[in-house]
PDB file of C-alpha atoms in Angstrom:
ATOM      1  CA  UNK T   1       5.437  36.856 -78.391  1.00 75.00           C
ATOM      2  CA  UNK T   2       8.320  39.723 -78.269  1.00 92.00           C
ATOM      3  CA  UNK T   3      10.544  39.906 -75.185  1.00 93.00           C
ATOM      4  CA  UNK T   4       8.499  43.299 -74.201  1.00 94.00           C
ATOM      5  CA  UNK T   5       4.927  41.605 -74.559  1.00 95.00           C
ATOM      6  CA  UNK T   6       5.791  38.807 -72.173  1.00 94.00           C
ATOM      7  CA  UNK T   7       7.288  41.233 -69.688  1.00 95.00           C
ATOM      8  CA  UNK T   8       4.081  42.956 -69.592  1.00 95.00           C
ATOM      9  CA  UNK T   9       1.756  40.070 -68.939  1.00 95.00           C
ATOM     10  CA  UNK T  10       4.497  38.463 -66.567  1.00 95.00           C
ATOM     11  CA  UNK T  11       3.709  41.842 -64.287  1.00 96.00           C
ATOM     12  CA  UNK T  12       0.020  41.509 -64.845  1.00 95.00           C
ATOM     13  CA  UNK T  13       0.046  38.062 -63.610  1.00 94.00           C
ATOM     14  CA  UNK T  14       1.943  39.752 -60.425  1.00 93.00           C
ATOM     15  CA  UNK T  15      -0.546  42.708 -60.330  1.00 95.00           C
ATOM     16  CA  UNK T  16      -3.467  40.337 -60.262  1.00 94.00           C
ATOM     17  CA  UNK T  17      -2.025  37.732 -57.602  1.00 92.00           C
ATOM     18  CA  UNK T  18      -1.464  40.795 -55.674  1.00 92.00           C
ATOM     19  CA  UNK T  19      -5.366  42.026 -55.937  1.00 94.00           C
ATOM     20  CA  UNK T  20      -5.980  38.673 -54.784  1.00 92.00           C
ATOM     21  CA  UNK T  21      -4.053  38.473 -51.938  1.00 87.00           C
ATOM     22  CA  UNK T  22      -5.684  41.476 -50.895  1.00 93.00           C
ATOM     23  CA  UNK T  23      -9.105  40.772 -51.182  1.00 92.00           C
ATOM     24  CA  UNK T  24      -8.533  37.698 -49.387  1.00 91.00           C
ATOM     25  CA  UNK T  25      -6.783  39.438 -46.322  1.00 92.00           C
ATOM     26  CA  UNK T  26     -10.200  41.661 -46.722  1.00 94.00           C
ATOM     27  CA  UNK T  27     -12.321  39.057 -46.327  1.00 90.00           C
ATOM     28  CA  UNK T  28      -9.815  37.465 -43.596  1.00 93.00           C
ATOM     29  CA  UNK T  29      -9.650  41.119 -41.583  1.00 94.00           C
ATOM     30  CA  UNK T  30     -13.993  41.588 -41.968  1.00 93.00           C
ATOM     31  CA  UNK T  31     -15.048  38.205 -40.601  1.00 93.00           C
ATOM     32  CA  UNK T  32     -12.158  38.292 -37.852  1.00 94.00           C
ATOM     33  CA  UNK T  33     -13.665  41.959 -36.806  1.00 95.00           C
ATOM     34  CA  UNK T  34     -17.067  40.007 -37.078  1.00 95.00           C
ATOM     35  CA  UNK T  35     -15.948  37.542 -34.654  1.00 95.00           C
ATOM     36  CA  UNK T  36     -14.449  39.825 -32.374  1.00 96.00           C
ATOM     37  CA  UNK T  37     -17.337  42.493 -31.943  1.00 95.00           C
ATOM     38  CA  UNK T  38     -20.151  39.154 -31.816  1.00 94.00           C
ATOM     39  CA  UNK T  39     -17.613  37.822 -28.919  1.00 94.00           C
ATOM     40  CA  UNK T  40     -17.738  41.433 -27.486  1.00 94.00           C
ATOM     41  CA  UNK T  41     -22.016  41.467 -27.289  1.00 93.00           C
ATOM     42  CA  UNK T  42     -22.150  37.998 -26.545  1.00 93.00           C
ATOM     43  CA  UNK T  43     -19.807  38.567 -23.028  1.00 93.00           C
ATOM     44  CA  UNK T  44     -21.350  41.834 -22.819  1.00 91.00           C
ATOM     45  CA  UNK T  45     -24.650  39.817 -22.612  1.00 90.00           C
ATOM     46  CA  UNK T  46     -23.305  37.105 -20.178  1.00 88.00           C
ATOM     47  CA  UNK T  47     -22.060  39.938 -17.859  1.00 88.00           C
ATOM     48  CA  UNK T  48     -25.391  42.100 -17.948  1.00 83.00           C
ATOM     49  CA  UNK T  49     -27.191  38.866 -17.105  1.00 80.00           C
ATOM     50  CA  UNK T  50     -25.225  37.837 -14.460  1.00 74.00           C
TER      51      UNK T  50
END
């Protein structure tokens, strides 16, 4: 492998850790919002019962 070729797949290994990362934080980000708006109903629930 040339000095140019391993360059290139040294920042391809970066770009896909990076599309990682940010799925992950996706995921991370949805299920926290999940938790949030199912905490939300849940006292919402507790308070209209009460």
């Amino acid at each position: 492998m040339s000095e140019r070729e391993l360059r290139i797949e040294r920042r391809r290994v970066i770009r896909e850790k990076r599309e990682t990362c940010q799925e992950i934080l996706r995921c991370l980000f949805d299920s926290f919002f999940f938790l949030i708006s199912a905490a939300i109903i849940v006292v919402g629930l507790g308070v209209f019962f009460v």
